[in-house]
PDB file of C-alpha atoms in Angstrom:
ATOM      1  CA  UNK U   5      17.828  16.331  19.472  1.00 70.00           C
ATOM      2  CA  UNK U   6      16.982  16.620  23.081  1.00 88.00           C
ATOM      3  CA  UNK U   7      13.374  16.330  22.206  1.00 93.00           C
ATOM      4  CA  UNK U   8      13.696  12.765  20.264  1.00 95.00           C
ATOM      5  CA  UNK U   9      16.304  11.895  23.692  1.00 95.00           C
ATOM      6  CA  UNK U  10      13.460  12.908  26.291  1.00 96.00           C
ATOM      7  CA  UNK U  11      10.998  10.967  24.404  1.00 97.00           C
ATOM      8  CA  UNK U  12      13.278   7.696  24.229  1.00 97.00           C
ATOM      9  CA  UNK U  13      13.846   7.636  27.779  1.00 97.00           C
ATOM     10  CA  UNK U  14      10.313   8.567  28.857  1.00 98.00           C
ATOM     11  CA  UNK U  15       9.170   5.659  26.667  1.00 98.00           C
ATOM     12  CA  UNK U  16      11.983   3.064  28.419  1.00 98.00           C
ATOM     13  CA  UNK U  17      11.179   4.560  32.034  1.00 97.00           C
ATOM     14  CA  UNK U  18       7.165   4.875  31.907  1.00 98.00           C
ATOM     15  CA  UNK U  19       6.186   2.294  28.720  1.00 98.00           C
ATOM     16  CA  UNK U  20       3.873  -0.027  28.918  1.00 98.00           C
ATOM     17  CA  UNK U  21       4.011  -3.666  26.806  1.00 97.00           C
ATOM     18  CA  UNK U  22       1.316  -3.886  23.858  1.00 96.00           C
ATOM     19  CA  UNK U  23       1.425  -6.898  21.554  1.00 94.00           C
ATOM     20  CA  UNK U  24       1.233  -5.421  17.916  1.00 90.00           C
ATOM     21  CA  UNK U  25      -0.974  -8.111  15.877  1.00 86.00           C
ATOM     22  CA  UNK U  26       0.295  -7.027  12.344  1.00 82.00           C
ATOM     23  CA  UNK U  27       4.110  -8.030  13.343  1.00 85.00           C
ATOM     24  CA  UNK U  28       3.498 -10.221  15.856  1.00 89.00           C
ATOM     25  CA  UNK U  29       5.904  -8.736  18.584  1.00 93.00           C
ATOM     26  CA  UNK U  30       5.509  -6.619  21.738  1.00 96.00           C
ATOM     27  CA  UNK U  31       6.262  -2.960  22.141  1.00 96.00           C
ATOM     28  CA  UNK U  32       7.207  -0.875  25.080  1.00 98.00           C
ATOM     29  CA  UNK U  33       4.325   1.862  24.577  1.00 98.00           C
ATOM     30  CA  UNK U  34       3.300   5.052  25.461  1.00 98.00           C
ATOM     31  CA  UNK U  35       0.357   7.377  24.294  1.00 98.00           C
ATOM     32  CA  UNK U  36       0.490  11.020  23.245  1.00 97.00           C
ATOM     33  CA  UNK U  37       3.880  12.864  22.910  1.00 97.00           C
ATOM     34  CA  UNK U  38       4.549  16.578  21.561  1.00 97.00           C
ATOM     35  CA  UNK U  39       7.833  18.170  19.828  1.00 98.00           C
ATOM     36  CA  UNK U  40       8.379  21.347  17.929  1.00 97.00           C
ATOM     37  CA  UNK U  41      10.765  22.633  15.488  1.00 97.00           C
ATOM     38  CA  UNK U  42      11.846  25.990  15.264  1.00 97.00           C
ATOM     39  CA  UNK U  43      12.214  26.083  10.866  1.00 97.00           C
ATOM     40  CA  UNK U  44      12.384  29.878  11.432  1.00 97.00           C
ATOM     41  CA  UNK U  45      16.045  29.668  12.966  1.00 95.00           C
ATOM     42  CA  UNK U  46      16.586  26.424  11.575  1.00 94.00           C
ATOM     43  CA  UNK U  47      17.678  24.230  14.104  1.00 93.00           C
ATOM     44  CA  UNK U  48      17.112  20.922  11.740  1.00 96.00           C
ATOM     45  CA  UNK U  49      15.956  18.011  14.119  1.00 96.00           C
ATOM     46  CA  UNK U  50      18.196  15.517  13.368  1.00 96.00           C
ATOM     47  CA  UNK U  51      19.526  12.497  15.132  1.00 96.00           C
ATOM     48  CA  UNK U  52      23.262  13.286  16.373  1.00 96.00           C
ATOM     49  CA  UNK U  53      23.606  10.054  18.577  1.00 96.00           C
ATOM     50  CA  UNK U  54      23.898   7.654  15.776  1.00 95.00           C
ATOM     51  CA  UNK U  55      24.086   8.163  11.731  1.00 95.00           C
ATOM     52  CA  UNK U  56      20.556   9.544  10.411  1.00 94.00           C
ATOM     53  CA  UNK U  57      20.010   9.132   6.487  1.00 93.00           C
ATOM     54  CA  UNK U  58      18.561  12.438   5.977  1.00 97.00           C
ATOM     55  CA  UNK U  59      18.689  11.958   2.439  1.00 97.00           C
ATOM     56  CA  UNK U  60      15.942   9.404   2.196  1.00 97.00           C
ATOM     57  CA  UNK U  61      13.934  10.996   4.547  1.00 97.00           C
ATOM     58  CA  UNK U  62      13.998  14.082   1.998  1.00 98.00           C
ATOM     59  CA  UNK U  63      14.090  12.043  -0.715  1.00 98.00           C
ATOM     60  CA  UNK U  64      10.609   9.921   0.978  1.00 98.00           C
ATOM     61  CA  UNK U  65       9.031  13.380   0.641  1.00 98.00           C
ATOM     62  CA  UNK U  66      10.007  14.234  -2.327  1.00 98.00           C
ATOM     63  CA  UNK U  67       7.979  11.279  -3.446  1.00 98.00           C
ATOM     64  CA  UNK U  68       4.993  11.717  -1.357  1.00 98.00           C
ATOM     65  CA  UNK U  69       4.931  15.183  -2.872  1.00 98.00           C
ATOM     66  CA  UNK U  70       5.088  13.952  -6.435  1.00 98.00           C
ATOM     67  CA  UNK U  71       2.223  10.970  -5.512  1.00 98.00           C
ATOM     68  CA  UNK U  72       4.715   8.469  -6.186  1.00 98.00           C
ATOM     69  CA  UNK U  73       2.736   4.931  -5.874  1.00 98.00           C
ATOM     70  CA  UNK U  74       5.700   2.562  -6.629  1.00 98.00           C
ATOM     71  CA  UNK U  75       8.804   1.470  -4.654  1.00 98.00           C
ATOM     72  CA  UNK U  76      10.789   1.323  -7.402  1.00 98.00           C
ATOM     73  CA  UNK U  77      10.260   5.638  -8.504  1.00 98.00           C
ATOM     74  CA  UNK U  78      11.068   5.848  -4.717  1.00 98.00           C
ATOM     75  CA  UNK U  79      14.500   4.083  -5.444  1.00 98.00           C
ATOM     76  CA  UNK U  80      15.070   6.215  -8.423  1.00 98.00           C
ATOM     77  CA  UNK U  81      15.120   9.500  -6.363  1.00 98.00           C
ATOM     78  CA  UNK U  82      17.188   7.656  -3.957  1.00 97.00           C
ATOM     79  CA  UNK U  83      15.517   5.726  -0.779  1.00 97.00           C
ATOM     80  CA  UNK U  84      14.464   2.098  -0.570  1.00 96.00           C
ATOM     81  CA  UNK U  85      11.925   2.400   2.087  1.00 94.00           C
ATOM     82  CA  UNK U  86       8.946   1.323   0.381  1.00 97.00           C
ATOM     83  CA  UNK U  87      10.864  -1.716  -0.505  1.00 97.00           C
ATOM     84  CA  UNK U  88       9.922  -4.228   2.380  1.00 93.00           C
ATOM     85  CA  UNK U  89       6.529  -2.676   2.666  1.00 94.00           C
ATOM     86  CA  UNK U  90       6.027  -3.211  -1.338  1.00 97.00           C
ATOM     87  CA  UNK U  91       7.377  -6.226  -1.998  1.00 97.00           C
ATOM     88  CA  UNK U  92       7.606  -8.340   1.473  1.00 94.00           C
ATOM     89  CA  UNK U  93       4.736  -7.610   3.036  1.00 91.00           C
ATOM     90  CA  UNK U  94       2.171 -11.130   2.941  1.00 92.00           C
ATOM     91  CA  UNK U  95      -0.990  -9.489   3.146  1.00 93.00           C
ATOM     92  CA  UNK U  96      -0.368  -7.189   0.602  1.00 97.00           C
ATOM     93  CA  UNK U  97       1.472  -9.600  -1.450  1.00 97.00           C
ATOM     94  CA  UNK U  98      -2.197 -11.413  -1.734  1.00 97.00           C
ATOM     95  CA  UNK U  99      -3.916  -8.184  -2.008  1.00 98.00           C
ATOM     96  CA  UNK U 100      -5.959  -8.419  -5.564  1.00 97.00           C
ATOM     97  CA  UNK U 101      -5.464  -4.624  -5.569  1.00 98.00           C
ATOM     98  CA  UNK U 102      -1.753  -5.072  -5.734  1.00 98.00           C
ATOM     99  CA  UNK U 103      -0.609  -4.337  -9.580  1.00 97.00           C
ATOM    100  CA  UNK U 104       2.791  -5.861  -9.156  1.00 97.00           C
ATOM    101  CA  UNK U 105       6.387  -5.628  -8.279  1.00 98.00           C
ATOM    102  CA  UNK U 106       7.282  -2.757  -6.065  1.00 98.00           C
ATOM    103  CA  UNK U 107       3.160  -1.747  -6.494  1.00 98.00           C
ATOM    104  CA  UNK U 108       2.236  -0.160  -3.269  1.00 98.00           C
ATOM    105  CA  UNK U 109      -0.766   1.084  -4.414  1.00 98.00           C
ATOM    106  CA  UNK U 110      -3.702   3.831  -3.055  1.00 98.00           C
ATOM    107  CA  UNK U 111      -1.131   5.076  -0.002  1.00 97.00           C
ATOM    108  CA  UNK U 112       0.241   8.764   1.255  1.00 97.00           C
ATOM    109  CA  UNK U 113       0.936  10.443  -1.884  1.00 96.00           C
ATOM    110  CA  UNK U 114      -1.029   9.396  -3.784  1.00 98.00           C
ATOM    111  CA  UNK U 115      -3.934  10.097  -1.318  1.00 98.00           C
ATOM    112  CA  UNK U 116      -2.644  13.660  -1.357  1.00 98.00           C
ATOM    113  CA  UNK U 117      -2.481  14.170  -4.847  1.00 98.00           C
ATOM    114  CA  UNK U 118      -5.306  12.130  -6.311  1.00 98.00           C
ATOM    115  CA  UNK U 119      -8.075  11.677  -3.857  1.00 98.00           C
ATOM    116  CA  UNK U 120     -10.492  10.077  -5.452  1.00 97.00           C
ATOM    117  CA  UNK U 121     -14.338  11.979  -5.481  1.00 95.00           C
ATOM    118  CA  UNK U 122     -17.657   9.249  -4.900  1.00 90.00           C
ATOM    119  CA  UNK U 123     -19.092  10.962  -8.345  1.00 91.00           C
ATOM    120  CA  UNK U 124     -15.811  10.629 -10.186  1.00 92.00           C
ATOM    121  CA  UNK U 125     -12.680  12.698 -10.931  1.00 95.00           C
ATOM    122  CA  UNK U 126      -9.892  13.304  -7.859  1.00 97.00           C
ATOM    123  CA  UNK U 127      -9.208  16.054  -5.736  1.00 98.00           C
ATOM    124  CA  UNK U 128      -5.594  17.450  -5.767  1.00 98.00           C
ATOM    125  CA  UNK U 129      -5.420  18.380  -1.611  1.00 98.00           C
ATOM    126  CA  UNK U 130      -1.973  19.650  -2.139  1.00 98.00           C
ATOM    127  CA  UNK U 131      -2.285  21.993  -4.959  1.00 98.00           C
ATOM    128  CA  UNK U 132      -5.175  23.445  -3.537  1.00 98.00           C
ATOM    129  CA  UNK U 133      -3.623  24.518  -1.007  1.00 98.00           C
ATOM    130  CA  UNK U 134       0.242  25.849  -2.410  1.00 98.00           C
ATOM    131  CA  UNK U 135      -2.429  27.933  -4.475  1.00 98.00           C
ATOM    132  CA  UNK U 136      -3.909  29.770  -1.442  1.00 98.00           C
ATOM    133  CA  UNK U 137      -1.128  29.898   0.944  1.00 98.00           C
ATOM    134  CA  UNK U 138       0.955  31.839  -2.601  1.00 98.00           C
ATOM    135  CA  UNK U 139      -2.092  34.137  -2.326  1.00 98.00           C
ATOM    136  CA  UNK U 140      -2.015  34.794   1.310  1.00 98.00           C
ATOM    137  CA  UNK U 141      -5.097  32.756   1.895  1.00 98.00           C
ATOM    138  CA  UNK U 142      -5.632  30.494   5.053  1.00 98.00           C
ATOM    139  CA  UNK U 143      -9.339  29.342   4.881  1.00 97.00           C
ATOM    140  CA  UNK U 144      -8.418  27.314   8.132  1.00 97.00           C
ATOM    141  CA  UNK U 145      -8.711  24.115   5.999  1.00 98.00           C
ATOM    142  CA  UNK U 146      -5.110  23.972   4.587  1.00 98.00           C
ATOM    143  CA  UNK U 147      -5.233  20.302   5.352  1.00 98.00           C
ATOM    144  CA  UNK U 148      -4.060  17.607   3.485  1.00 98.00           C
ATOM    145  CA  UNK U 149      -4.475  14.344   4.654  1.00 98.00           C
ATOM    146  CA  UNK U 150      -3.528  10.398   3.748  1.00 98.00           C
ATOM    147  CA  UNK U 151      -5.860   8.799   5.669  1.00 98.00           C
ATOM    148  CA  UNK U 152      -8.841   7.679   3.526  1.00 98.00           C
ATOM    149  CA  UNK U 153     -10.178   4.601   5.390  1.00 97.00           C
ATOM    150  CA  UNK U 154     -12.553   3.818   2.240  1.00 96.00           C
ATOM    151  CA  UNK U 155      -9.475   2.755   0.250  1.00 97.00           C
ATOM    152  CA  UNK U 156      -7.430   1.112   3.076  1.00 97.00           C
ATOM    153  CA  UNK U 157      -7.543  -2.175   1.781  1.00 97.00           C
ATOM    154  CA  UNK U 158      -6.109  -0.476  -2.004  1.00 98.00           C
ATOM    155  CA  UNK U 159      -2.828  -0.047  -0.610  1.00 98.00           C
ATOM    156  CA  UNK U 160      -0.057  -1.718   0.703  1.00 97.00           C
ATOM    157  CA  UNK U 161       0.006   0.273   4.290  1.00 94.00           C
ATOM    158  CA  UNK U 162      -2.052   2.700   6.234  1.00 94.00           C
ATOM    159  CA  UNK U 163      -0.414   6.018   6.718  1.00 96.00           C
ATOM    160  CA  UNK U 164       1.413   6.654  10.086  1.00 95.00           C
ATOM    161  CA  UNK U 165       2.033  10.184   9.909  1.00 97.00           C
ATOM    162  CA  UNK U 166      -1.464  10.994   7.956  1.00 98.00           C
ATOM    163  CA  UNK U 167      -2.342  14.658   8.231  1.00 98.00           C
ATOM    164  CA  UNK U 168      -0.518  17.809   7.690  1.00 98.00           C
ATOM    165  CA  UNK U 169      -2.411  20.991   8.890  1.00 98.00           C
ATOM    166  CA  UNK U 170      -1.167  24.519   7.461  1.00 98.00           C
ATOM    167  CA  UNK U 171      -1.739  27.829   9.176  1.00 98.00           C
ATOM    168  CA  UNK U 172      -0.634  31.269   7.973  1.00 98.00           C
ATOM    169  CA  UNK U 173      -0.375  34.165  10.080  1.00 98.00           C
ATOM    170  CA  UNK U 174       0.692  37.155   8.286  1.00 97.00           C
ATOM    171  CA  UNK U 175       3.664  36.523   6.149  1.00 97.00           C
ATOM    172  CA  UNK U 176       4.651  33.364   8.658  1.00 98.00           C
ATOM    173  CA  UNK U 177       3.917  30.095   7.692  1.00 98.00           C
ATOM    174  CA  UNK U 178       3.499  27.252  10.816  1.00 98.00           C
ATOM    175  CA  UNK U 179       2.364  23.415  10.127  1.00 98.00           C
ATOM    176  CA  UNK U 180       1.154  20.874  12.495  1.00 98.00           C
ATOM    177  CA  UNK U 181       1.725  17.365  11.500  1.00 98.00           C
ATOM    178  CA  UNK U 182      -0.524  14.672  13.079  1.00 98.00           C
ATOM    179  CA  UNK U 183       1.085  10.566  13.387  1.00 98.00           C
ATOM    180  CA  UNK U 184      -1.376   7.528  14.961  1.00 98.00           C
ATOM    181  CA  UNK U 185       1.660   5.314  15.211  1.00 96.00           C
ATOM    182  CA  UNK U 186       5.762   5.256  15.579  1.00 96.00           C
ATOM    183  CA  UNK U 187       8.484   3.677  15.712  1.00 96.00           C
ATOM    184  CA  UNK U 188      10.761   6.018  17.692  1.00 97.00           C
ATOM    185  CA  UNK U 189      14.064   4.263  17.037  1.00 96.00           C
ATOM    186  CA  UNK U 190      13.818   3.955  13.071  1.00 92.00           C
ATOM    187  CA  UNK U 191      11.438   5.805  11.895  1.00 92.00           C
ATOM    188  CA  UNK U 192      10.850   8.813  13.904  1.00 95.00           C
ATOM    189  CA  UNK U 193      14.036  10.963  12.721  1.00 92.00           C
ATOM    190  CA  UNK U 194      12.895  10.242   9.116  1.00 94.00           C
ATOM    191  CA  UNK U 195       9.049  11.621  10.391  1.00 97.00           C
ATOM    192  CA  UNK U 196      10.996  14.716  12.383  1.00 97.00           C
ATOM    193  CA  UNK U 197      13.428  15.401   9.250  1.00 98.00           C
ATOM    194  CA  UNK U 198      10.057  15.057   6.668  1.00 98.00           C
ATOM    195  CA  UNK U 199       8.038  17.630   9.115  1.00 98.00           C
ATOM    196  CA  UNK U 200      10.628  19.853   9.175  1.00 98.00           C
ATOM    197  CA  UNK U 201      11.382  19.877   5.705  1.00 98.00           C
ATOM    198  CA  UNK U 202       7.893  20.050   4.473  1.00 98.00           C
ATOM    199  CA  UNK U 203       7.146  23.105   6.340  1.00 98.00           C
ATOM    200  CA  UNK U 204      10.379  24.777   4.868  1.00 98.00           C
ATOM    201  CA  UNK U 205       9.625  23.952   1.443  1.00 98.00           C
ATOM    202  CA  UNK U 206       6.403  24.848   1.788  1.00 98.00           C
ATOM    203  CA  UNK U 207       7.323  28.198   2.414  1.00 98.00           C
ATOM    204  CA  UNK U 208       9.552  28.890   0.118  1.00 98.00           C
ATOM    205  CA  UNK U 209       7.270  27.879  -2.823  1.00 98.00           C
ATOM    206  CA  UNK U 210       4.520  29.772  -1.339  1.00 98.00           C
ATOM    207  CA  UNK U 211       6.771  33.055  -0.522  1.00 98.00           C
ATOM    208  CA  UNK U 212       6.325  32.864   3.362  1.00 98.00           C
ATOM    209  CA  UNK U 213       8.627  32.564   6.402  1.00 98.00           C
ATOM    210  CA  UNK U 214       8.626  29.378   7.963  1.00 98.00           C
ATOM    211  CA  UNK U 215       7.899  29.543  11.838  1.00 98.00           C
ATOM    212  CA  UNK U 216       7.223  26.505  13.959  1.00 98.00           C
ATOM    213  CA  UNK U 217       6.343  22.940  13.143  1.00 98.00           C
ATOM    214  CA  UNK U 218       3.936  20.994  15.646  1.00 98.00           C
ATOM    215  CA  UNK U 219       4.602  17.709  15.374  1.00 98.00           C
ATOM    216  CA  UNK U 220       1.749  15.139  17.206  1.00 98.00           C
ATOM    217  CA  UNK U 221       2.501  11.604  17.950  1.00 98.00           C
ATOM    218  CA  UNK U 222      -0.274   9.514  19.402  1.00 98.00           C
ATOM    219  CA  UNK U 223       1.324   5.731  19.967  1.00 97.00           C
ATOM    220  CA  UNK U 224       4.973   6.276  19.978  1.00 98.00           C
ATOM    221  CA  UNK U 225       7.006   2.766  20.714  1.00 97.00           C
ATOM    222  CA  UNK U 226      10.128   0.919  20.785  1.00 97.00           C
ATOM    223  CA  UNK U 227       9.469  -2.541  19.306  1.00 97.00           C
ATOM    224  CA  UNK U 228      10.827  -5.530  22.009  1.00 96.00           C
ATOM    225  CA  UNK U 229      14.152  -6.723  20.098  1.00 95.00           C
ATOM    226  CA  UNK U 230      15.143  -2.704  19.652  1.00 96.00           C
ATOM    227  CA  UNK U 231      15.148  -2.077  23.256  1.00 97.00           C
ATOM    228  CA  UNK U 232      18.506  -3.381  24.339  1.00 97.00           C
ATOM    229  CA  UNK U 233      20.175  -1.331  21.476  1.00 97.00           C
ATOM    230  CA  UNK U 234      18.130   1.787  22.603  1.00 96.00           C
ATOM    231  CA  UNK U 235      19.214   1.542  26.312  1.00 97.00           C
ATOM    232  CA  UNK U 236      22.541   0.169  25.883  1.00 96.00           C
ATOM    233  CA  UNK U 237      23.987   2.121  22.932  1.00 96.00           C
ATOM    234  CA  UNK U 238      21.994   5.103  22.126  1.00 95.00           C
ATOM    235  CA  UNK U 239      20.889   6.357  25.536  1.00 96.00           C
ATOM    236  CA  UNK U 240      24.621   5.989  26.954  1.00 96.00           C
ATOM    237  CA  UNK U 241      25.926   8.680  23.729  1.00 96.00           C
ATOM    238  CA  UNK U 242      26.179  12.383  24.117  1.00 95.00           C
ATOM    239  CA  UNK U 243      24.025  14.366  21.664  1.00 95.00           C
ATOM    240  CA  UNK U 244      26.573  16.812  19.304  1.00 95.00           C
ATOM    241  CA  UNK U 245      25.149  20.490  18.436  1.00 94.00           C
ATOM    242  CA  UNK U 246      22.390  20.647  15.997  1.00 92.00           C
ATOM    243  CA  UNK U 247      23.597  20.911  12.006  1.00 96.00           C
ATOM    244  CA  UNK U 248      21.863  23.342   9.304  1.00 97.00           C
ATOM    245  CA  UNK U 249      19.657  22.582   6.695  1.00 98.00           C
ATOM    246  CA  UNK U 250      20.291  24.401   3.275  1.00 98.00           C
ATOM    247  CA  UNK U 251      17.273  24.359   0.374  1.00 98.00           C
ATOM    248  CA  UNK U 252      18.193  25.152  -2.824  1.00 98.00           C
ATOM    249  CA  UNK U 253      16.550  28.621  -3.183  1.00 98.00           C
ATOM    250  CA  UNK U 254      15.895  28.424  -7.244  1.00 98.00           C
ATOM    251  CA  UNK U 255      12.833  25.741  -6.038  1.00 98.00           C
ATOM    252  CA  UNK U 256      10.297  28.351  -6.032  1.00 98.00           C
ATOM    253  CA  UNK U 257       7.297  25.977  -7.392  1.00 98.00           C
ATOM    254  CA  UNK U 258       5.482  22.755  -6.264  1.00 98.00           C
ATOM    255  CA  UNK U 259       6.117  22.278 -10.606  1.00 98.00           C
ATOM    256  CA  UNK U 260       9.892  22.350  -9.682  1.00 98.00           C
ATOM    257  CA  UNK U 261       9.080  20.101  -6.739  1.00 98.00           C
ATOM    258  CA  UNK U 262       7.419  17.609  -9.296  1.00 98.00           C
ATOM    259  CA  UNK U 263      10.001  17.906 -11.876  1.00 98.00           C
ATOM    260  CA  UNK U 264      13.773  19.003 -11.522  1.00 98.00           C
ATOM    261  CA  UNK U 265      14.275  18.230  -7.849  1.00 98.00           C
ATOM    262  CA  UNK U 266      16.956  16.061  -6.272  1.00 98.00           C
ATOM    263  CA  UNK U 267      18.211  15.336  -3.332  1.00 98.00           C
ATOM    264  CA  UNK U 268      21.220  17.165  -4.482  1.00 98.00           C
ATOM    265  CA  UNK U 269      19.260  19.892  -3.981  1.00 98.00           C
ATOM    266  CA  UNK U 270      19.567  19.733  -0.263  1.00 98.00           C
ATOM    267  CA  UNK U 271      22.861  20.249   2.109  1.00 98.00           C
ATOM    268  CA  UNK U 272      23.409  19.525   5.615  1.00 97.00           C
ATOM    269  CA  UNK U 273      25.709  21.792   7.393  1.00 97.00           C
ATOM    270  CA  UNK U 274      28.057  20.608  10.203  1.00 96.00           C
ATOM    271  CA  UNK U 275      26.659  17.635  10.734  1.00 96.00           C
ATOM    272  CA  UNK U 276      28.450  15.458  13.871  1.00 97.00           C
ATOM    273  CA  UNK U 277      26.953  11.891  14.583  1.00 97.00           C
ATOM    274  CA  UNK U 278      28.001   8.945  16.136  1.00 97.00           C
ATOM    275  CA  UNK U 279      28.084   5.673  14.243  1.00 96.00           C
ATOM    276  CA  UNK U 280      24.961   3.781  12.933  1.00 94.00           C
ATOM    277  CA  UNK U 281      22.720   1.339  15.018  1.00 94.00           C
ATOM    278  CA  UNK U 282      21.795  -1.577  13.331  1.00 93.00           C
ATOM    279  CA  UNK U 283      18.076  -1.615  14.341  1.00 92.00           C
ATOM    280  CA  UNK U 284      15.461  -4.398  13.389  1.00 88.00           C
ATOM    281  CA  UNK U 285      13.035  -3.027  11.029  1.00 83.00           C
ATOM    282  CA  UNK U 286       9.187  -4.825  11.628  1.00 80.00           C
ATOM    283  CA  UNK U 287       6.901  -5.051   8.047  1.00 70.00           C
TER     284      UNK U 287
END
């Protein structure tokens, strides 16, 4: 919590304006910023000075896991926040790529799951490497990434948070997660909670011990009609003690992952927050 704290006010005191072409409006930018979770003692990084929706942050990566492509299997395990991107998005919208309603096509997941080879066929990045970390195998390529610029115009959005790097050491698991862009006031608690949770899981499928998560942001920035609600509300709260995070320990497969999981399957312990801030969302 102090981390995400630091990182607001560092971006309010030392930002510098940057006009973002895609949605037209300024941001208050900085480059380059590092936190770390500690999964081992499980000190789950979650917003306390306003209402965080864990639950679709899980339930995003839940998706992402399974290679979900459509908004509307997103809803089903219970977040809407491919909705917007999906379904209100212009460019996309006139995208001959796009299949549909709620289509958001060759993004994150799906990337992961079914990168497609030049001589045919698809590579599965994330089974290949549940397979070696169960087998106590780090080949120092335990990457798996979203970020395939030959199919960026086959989806609906580039990836923000694009490459997840696995290392084992021993029995101890650790992850470093790489992001080119965020928005800290919405969507960097989902990005912290998803990091977090990734590594646990990840562990616990692969019969490791989780140990720290590395999380790399490279433009981190508060878009120009969230600033007054950062500084005015947000900043002025006092943090409350960091809640729990509870897996349910019969997932013990990525199949489980892709089949029986639900959010359900996931418990927050002790969690204090002050109320929800309304901020503007930019598509």
């Amino acid at each position: 919590m102090r981390q995400y704290l630091d990182l607001c006010n560092h971006i309010v005191e030392n930002g510098h304006w940057i006009e973002n072409k895609r949605t037209g409006k300024r941001c208050l930018t900085v480059i380059n910023a590092d936190l770390q979770y500690d999964v081992a003692n499980n000190q789950f990084p979650i917003i306390t000075t306003r209402k965080s929706f864990w639950k679709a942050a899980i339930a995003e990566l839940i998706g992402y896991i399974r290679g979900y492509d459509n908004a509307a299997d997103f809803r089903a395990i219970g977040t809407k926040t491919w909705d917007m991107n999906a379904n209100d998005n212009q460019s996309w919208l006139n995208n001959p790529h796009r299949k549909g309603e709620d289509d958001m096509g060759r993004v994150y997941g799906v990337q992961g799951r079914r990168w497609q080879k030049s001589c045919g066929g698809s590579v599965d990045q994330l089974a290949k490497i549940v397979d070696n970390l169960s087998k106590g195998v780090d080949d120092r390529g335990e990457i798996i990434t979203f970020y395939n610029p030959g199919e960026f115009d086959m989806g609906c959005l580039r990836p923000c948070m694009h490459t997840h790097t696995f290392s084992l050491l021993g029995d101890t698991l650790y992850l470093t997660s790489y992001q080119r862009s965020c928005d800290v006031p919405l969507g960097l608690n989902f990005n912290q909670i998803q990091v977090y949770t990734f590594l646990a899981l990840m562990a616990q499928i692969t019969g490791n011990k989780p140990g720290l998560a590395y999380h790399k942001i490279i433009n981190a920035h508060i878009y120009e009609d969230q600033l007054e609600l950062m500084k005015t509300e947000q900043l002025v709260r006092d943090p409350f003690p960091s809640p729990q995070l509870n897996i349910n320990p019969d997932i013990k497969s990525l199949r489980d992952l892709e089949t029986w999981v639900t959010i359900d399957d996931f418990e927050v312990i002790g969690y204090q927050h002050h109320e929800a801030i309304k901020y503007p969302f930019s598509v």
